Coordinates of C-alpha atoms and ligand atoms in Angstrom, one line a residue:
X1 CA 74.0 -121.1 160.1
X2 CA 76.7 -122.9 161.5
X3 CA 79.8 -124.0 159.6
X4 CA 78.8 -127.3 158.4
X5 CA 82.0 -129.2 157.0
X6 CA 80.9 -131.0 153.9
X7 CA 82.2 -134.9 154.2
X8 CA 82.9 -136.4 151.4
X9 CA 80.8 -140.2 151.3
X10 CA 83.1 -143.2 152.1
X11 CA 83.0 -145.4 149.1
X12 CA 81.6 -149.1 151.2
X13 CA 84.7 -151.2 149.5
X14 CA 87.7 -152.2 151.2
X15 CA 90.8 -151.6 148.9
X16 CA 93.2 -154.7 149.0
X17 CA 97.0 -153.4 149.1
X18 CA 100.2 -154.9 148.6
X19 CA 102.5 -151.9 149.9
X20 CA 105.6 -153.5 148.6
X21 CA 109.2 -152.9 149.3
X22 CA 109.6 -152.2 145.3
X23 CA 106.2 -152.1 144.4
X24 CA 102.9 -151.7 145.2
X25 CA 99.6 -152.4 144.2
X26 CA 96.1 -152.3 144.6
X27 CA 92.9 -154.3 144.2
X28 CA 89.1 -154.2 144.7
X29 CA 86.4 -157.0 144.7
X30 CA 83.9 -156.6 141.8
X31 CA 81.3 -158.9 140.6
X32 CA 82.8 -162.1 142.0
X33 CA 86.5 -161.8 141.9
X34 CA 89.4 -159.3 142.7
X35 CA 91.0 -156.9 140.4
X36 CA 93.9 -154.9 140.0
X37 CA 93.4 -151.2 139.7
X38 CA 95.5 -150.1 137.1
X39 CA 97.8 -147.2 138.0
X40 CA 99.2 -145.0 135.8
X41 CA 98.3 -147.8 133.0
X42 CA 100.5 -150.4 135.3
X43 CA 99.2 -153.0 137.3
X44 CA 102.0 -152.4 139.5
X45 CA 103.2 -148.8 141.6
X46 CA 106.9 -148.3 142.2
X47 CA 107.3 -147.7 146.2
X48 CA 109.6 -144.9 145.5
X49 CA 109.3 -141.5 146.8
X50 CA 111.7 -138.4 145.7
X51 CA 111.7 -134.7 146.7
X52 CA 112.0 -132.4 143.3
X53 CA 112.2 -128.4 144.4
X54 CA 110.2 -128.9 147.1
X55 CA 108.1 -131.2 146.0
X56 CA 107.2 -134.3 146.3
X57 CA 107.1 -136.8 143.7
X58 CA 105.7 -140.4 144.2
X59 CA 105.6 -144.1 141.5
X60 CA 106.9 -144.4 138.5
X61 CA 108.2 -140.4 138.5
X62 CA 110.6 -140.5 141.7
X63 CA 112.1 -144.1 140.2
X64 CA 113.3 -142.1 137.4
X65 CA 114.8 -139.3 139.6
X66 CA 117.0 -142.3 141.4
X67 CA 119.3 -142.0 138.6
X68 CA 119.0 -138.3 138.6
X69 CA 118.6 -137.4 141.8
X70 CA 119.5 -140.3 144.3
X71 CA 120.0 -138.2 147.1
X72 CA 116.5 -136.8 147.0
X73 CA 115.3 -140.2 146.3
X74 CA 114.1 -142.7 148.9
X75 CA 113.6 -146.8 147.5
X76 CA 113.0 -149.8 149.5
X77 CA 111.5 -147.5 152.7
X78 CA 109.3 -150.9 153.6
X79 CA 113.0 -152.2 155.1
X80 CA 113.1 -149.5 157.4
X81 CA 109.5 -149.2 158.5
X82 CA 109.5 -148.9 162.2
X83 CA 112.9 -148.3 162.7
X84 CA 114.9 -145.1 164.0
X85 CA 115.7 -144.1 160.3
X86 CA 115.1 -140.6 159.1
X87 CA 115.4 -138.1 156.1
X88 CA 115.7 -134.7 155.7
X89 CA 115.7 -133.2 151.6
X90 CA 118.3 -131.1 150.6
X91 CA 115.4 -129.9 148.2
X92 CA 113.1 -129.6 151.2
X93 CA 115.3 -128.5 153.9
X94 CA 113.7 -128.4 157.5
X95 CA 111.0 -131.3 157.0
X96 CA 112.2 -134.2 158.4
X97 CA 110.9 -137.5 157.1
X98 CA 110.3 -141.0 158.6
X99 CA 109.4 -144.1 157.2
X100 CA 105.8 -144.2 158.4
X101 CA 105.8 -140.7 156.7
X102 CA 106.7 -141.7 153.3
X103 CA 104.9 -144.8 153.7
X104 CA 102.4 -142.7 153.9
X105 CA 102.8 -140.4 150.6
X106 CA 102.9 -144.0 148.7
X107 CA 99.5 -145.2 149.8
X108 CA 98.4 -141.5 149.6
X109 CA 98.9 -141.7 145.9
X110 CA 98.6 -145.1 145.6
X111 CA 94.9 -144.3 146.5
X112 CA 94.2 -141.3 144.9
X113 CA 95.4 -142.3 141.7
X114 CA 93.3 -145.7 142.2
X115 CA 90.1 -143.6 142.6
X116 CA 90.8 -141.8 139.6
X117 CA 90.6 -144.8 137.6
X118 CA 87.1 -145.0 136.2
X119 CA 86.4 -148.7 135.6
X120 CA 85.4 -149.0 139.0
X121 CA 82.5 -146.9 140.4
X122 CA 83.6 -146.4 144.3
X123 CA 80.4 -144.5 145.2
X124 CA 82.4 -142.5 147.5
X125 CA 85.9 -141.7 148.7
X126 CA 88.1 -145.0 149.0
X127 CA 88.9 -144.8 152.6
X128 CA 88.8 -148.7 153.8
X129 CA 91.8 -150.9 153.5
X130 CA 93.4 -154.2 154.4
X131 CA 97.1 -153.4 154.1
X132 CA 99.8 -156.6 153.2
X133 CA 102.6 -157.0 155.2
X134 CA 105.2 -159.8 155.7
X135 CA 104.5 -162.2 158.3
X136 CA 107.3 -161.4 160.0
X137 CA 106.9 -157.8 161.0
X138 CA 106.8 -157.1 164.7
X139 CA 104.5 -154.8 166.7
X140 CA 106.9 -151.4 166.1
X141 CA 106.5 -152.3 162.0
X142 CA 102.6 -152.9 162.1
X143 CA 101.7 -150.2 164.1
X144 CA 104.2 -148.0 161.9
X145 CA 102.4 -149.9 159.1
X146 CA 98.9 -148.8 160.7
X147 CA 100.2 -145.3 161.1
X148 CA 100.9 -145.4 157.7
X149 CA 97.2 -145.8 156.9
X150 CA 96.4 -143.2 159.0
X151 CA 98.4 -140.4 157.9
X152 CA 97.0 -141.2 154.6
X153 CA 93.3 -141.1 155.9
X154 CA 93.3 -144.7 155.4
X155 CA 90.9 -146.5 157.4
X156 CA 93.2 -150.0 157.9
X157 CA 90.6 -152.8 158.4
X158 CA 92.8 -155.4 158.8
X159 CA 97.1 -156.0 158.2
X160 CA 96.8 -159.6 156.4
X161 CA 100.1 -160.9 156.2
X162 CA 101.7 -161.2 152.2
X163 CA 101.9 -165.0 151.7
X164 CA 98.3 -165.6 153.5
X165 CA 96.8 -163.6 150.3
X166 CA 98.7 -165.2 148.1
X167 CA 97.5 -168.6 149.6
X168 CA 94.1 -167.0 149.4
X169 CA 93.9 -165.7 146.0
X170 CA 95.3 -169.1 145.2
X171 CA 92.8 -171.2 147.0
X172 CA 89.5 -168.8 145.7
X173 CA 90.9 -168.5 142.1
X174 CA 92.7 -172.1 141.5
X175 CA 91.9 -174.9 143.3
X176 CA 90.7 -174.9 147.4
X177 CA 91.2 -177.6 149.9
X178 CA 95.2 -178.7 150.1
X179 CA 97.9 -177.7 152.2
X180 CA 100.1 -174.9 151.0
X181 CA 103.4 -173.5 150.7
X182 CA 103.4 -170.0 150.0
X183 CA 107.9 -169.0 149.0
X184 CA 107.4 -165.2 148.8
X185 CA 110.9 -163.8 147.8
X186 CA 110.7 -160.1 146.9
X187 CA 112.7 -157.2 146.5
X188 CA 113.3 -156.8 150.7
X189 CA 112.4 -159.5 152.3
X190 CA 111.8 -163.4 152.3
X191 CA 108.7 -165.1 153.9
X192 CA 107.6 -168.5 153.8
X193 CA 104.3 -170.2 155.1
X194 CA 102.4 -173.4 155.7
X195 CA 98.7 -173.2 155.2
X196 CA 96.0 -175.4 155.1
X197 CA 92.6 -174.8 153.4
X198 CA 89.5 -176.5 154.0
X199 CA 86.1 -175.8 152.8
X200 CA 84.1 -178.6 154.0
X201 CA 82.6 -176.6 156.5
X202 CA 81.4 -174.0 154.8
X203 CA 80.8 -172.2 151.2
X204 CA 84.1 -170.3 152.1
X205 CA 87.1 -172.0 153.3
X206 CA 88.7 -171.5 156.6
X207 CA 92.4 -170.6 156.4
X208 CA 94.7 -172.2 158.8
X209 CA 98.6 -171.0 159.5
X210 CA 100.3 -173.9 160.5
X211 CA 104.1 -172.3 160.6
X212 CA 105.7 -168.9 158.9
X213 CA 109.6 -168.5 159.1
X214 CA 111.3 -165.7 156.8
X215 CA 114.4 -163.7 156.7
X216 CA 114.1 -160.0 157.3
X217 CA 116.6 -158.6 155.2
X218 CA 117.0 -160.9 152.0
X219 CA 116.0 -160.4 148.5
X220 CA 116.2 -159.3 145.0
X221 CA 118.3 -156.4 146.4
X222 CA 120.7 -158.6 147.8
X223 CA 120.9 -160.6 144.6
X224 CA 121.9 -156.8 142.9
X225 CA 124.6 -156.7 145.2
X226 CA 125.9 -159.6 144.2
X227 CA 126.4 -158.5 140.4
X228 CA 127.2 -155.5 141.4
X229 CA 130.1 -156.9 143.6
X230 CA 131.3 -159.2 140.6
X231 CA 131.1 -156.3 138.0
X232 CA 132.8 -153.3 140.7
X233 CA 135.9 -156.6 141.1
X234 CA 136.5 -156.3 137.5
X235 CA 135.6 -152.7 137.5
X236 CA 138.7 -152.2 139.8
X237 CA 140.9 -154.1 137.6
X238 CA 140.4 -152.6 134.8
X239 CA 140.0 -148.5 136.1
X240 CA 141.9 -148.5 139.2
X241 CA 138.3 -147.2 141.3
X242 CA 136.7 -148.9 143.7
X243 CA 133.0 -147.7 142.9
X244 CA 131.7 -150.1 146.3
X245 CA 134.3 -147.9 148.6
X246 CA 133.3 -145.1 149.9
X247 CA 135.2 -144.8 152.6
X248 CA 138.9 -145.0 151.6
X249 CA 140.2 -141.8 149.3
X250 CA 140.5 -142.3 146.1
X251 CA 140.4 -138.7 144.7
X252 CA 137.5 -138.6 143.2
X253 CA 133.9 -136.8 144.6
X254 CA 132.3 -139.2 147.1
X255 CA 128.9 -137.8 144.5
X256 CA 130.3 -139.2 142.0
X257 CA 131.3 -142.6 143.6
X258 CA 127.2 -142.8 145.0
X259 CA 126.4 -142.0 141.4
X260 CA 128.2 -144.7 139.6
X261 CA 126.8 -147.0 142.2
X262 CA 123.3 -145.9 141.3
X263 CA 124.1 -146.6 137.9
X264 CA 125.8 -149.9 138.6
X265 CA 122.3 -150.8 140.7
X266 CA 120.2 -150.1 138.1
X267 CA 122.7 -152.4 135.9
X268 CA 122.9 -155.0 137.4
X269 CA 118.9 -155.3 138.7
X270 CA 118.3 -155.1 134.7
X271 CA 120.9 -158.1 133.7
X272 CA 119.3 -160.1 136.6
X273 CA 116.0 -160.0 135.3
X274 CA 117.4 -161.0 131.7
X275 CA 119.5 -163.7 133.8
X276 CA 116.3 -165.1 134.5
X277 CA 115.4 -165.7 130.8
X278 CA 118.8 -166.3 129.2
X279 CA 121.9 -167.8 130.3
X280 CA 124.7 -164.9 129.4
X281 CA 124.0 -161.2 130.7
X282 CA 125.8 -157.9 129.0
X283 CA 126.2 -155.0 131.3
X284 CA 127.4 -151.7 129.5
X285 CA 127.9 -148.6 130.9
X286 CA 128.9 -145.5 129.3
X287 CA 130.8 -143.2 131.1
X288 CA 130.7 -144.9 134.7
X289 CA 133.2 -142.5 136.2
X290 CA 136.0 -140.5 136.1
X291 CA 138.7 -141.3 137.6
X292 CA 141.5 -139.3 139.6
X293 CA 143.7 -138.0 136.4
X294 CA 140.2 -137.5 134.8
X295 CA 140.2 -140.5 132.5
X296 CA 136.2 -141.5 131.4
X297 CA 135.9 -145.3 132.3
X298 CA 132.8 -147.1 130.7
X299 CA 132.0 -150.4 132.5
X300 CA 131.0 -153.7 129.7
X301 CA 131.2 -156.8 130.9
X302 CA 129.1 -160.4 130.2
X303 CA 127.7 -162.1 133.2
X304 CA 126.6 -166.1 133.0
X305 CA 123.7 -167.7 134.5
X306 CA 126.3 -170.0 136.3
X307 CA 128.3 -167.2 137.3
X308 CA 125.4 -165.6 139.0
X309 CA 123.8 -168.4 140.6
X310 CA 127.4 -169.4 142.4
X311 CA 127.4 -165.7 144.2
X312 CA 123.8 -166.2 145.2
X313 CA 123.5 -169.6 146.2
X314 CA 124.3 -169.0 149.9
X315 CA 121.0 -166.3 149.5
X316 CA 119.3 -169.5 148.0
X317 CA 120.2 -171.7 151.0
X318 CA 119.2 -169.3 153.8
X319 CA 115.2 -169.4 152.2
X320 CA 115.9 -172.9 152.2
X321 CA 116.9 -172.8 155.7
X322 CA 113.6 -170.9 156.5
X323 CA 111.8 -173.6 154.8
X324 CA 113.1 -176.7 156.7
X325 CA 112.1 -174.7 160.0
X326 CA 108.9 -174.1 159.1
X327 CA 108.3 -177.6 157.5
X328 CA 109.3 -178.5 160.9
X329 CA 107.5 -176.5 163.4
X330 CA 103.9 -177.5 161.3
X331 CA 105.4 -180.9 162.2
X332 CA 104.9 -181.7 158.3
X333 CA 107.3 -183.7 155.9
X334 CA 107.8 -182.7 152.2
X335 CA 105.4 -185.0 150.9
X336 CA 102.7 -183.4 153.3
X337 CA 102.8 -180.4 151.0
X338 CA 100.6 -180.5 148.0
X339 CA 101.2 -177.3 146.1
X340 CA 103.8 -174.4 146.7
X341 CA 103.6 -171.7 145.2
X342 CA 106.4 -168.9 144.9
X343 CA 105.1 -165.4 144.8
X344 CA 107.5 -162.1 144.9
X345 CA 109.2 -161.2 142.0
X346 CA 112.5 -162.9 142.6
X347 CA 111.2 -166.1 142.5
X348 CA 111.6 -165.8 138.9
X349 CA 115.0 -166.4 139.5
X350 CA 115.7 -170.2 138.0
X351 CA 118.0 -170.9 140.8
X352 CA 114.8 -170.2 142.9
X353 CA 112.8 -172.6 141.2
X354 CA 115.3 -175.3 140.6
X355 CA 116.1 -175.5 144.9
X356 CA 112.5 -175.7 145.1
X357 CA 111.6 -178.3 142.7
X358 CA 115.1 -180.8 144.3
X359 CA 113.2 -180.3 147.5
X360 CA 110.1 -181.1 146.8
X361 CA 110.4 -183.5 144.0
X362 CA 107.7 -181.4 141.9
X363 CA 107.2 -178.2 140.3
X364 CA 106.5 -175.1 142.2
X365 CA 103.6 -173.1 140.7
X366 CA 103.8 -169.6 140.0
X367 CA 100.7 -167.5 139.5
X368 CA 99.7 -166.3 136.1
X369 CA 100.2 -162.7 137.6
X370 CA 103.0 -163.3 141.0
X371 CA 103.4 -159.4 141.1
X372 CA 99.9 -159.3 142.0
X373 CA 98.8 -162.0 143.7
X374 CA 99.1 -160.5 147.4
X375 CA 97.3 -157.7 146.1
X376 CA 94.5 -159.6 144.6
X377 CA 94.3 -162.0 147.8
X378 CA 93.6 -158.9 150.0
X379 CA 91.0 -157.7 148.2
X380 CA 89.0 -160.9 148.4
X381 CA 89.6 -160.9 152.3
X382 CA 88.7 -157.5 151.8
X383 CA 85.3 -158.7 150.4
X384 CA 84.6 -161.1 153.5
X385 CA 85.3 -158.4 155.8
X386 CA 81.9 -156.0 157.1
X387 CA 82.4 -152.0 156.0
X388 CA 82.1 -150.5 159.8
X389 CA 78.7 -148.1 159.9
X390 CA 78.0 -149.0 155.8
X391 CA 74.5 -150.0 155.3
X392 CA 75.5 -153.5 154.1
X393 CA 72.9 -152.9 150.5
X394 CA 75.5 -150.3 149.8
X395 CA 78.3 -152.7 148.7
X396 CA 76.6 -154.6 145.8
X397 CA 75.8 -158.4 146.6
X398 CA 78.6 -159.8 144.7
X399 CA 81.0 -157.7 145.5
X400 CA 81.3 -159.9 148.2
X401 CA 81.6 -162.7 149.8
X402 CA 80.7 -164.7 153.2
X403 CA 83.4 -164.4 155.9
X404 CA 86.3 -166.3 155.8
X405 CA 87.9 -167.6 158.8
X406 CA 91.1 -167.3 159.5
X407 CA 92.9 -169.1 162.2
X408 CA 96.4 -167.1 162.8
X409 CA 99.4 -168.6 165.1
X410 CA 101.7 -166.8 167.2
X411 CA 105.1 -165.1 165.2
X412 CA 107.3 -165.1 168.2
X413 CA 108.2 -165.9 172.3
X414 CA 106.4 -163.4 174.0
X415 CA 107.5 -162.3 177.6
X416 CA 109.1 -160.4 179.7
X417 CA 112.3 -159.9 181.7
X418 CA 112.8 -160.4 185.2
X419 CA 115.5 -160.4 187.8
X420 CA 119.2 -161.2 186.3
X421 CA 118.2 -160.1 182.4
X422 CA 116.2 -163.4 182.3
X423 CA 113.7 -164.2 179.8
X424 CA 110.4 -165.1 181.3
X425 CA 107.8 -166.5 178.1
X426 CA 104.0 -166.2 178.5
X427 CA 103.0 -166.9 175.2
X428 CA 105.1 -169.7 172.9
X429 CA 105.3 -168.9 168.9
X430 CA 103.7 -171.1 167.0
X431 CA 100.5 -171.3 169.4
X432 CA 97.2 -171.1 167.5
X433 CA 95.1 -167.8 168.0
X434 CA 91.7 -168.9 167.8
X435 CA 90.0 -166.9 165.0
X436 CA 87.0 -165.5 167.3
X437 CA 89.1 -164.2 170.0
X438 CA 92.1 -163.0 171.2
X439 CA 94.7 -165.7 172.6
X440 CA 95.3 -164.6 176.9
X441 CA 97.8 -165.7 179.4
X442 CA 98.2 -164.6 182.4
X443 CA 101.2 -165.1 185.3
X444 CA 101.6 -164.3 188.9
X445 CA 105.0 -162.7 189.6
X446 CA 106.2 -161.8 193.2
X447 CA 107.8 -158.4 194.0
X448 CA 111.8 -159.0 193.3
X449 CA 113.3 -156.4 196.3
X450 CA 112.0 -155.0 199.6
X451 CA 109.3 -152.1 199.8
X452 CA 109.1 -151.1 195.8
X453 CA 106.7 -149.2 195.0
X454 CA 107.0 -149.4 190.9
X455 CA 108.2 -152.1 188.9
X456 CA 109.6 -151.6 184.9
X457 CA 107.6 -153.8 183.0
X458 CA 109.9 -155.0 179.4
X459 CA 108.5 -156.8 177.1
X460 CA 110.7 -159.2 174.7
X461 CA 110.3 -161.0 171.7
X462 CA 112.3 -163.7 170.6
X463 CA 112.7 -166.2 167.6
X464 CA 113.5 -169.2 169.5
X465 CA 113.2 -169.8 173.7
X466 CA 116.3 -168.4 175.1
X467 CA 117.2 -167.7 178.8
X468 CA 119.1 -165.0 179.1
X469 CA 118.4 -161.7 177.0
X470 CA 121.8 -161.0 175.8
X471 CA 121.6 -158.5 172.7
X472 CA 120.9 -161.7 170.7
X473 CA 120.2 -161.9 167.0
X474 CA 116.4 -162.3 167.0
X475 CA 115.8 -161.0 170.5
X476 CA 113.9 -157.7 170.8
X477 CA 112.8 -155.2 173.3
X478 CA 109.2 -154.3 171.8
X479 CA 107.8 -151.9 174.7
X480 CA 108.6 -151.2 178.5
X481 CA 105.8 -149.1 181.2
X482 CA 106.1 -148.4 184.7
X483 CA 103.3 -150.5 186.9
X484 CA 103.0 -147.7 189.5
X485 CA 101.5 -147.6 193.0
X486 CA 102.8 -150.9 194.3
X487 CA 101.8 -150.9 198.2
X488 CA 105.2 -151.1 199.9
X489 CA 105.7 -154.3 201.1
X490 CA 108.2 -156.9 202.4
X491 CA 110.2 -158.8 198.9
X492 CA 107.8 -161.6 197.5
X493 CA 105.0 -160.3 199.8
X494 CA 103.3 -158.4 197.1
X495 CA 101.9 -160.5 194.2
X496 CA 102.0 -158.7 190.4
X497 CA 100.1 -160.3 187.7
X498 CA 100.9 -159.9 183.9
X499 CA 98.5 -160.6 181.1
X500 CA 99.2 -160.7 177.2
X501 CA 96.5 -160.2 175.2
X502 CA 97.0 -161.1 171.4
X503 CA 95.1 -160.7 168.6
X504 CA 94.5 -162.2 164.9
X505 CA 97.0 -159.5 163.7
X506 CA 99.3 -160.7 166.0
X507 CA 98.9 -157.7 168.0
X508 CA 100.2 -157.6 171.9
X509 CA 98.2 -155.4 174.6
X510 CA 100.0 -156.1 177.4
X511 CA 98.2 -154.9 181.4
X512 CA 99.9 -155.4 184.8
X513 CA 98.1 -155.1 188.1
X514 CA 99.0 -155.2 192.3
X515 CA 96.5 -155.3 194.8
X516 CA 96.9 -151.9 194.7
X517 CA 97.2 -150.8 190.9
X518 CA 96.8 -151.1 187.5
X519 CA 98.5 -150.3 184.3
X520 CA 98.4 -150.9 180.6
X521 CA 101.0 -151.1 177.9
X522 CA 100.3 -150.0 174.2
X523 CA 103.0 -151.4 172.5
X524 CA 105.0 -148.0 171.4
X525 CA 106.8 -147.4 168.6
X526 CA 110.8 -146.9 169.2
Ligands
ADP1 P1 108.3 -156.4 146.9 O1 107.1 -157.3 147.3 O2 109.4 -156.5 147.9 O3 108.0 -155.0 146.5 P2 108.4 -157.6 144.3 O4 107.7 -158.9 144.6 O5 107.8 -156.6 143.5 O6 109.0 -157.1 145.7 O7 109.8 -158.1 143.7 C1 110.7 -157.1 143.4 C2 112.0 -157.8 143.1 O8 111.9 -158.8 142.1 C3 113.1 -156.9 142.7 O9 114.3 -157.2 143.4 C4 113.2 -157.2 141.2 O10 114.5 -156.9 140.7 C5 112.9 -158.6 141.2 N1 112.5 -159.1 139.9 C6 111.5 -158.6 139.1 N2 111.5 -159.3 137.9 C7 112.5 -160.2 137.9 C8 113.0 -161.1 137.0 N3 112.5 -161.3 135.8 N4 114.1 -161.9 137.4 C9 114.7 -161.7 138.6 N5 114.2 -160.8 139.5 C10 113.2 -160.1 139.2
MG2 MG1 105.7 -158.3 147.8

């Protein structure tokens, strides 16, 4: 006999996961409607990972060793996905770690500790997911994303972007045909799209993007910093230590300093969330630090609501910003809105809600369960998606549902650079990507210098149309190939035609050909 590997059965349901920048979760479609999987008896799953001797520790665990152990432990990973950032443990010397890497470990246990759960019968291994990610990512962070999946022995069906679940779940589980506002303010990041739902072609309504805008790098983490800048000021007054400073000398063991921060962190996240329910905070610290002389200072202060909101309200005022530009590339007023509804755990913030409801003149709704609406949303696009090779009588009849339709737009300029660092656009954000096939342009460049015979191909993304590409904010190199084999001919004699291929995922494929070759471009990571 040969050796026969034994594989496990693939269970036929797609998982729907929110792989958040604080927290995750997970959700399946079962008799009609989605569901959280509980984890750990949570309906939510820390992204933290943490190395303990050698091992590694994922959830709810490694968020208690932050405290402990901060320099083994790695939060808020989703802000560097795709970037050049790495780790290597002190407890696990040797192993060097990337984003996509722990990532990885998170939906690894994320996954396995979902199949564990009995309520749901998988009838197999969960392999299939659609994976959440902010509309904003770029190629680099979805295929990082993707990779993600993989590593885990994820199959990922489909990236769905955050506030299009939430708009789903919304639209299947409230109340269907309106246009929509989804103000998705997490831990990480802020994201804000227009939608627009209408079922009266079908038993299923089609989902339509009409314009998404965020802010990379703003959220509940940056509202932290803000306490924790108001409490290190009186901190300093009182003690004489700087605990934000790390780089001047003030006697005292830069461990130590990152410690107290840690603890000042986890201090001032706690007396935001009890900001958002009364209007005077106490933060107490025991024991904050020692200082030079070795005098013990503890930290207790009262923060107000007002206090808070006037550090934060230029935080505030840069989602509002995001949401006038999208109002206006939809081309939509206020009153063209009929529902908006805030998802992401800072949007519990008052201050959140009160900007929203001056804007609009009404109320913002927020869903009975915010933390899990992305979650929940995938899960039902989960449902309407086909199991790839699954006998469809596998996946119970209603655990699912017909197929909705989708119709995506394009994130950013796409195009390429050509002679004197010029930006040359193909494709125009905001563009409609039909939902049955990918969007295509094509343009015919000439050769830019006598007898080449290989061109550098760069491709650029950008936030708004710009000429030049100047290390702008918002501009980004997102791959570069070689188109080689270029017969050798006089400048502008030989014709080179670029094509971008994008998909529903906003994904680019990129091909160049001459009359005498032919080259394509996966989109790498950096
Ligand atoms: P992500 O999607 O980025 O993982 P979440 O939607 O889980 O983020 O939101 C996490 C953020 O929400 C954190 O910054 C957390 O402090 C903040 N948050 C949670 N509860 C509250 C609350 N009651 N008041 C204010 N902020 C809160
Ligand atoms: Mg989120």
């Amino acid at each position: 006999m040969s050796n026969t590997e034994i594989i496990p059965k693939k269970s036929p349901y797609i998982m729907g996961i929110d792989l958040g920048t604080s927290n995750s979760a997970i959700a399946v479609f079962l008799k009609g409607q989605a569901e959280i999987i509980p984890i750990e008896s949570s309906k939510t799953f820390p992204s933290v990972f943490a190395m303990r001797n050698g091992e590694k520790v994922v959830g709810r665990q490694a968020r208690a060793r932050q405290m402990i152990d901060p320099d083994n432990t790695v939060s808020s990973i989703k802000r560097e996905i795709g970037g050049s950032w790495t780790k290597e443990f002190n407890d696990k010397p040797g192993e060097v770690y990337t984003p996509t890497d722990i990532s990885a470990e998170i939906l690894l246990q994320l996954v396995l500790k979902a199949e564990q759960e009995h309520t749901v019968e998988w009838g197999g291994t969960p392999k299939y997911a659609v994976i959440c990610i902010p509309a904003n990512f770029n190629d680099t962070q979805k295929t990082a994303t993707i990779e993600a999946g993989k590593l885990a022995s994820l199959e990922v069906l489909y990236l769905l972007e955050e506030p299009v679940a939430a708009a789903m779940a919304y639209a299947m589980e409230k109340e269907r045909d309106q246009t929509i506002l989804v103000y998705d303010l997490g831990g990480g990041t802020f994201d804000v799209s227009i939608l627009q739902v209408d079922s009266s072609k079908g038993e299923t309504p089609e989902f339509k993007i009409l314009a998404k805008e965020g802010v990379p790098k703003l959220g509940g983490d940056d509202f932290d910093y803000k306490i924790m800048e108001i409490a290190a000021e009186k901190f300093k007054n009182d003690s004489g230590v700087d605990i934000l400073d790390l780089k001047k000398d003030q006697g005292i063991k830069t461990k130590w300093i990152r410690e107290a921060q840690q603890k000042l962190q986890e201090a001032a996240e706690t007396a935001k969330c009890e900001l958002s329910e009364s209007q005077t905070a106490t933060i107490f610290i025991p024991n904050l630090i020692k200082d030079e002389s070795g005098n013990v200072h503890n930290l207790e202060m009262d923060i107000a609501r007002r206090e808070f909101n006037d550090a934060i309200s230029g935080l505030i005022e840069q989602s509002k910003e995001a949401v006038d530009k999208a109002l206006a590339s939809a081309k939509l007023g206020i009153e063209d809105i009929s529902r908006i509804i805030l998802v992401g755990g800072s949007t519990r913030v008052p201050l959140v809600k009160e900007m929203l409801t001056k804007m609009f003149d009404k109320e913002p709704y927020s869903d009975t369960d915010p933390d899990t609406a992305v979650a929940r949303g995938a899960a039902i696009f989960a449902a309407s998606l086909n199991v790839p090779g699954t006998e469809p009588e596998e996946r119970l009849e209603k655990d699912k549902i017909e197929p909705i339709i989708l119709t995506n737009i394009v994130t950013h300029f796409l195009g390429i650079e050509t002679a004197g660092g010029k930006f040359n656009c193909l494709i125009d954000k905001g563009k409609d990507i039909p939902a049955d096939a990918p969007l295509t342009y094509s343009k015919e460049y000439t050769t830019p210098r006598d007898n080449i015979t290989e061109l550098a191909i760069r491709v650029y993304q950008s936030d708004r149309t710009v000429e030049y590409l100047r290390k702008e904010e918002g501009v980004e190199c997102i791959g570069e190939f070689f188109l080689t084999g270029i017969p050798s001919k006089a400048r502008g004699e030989e014709r080179i035609n670029v094509t971008f291929e994008i998909n529903q995922q906003n994904l680019l494929k990129v091909s160049a050909t001459s009359s005498g070759s032919a080259q394509d471009l996966e989109i790498k990571r950096s």
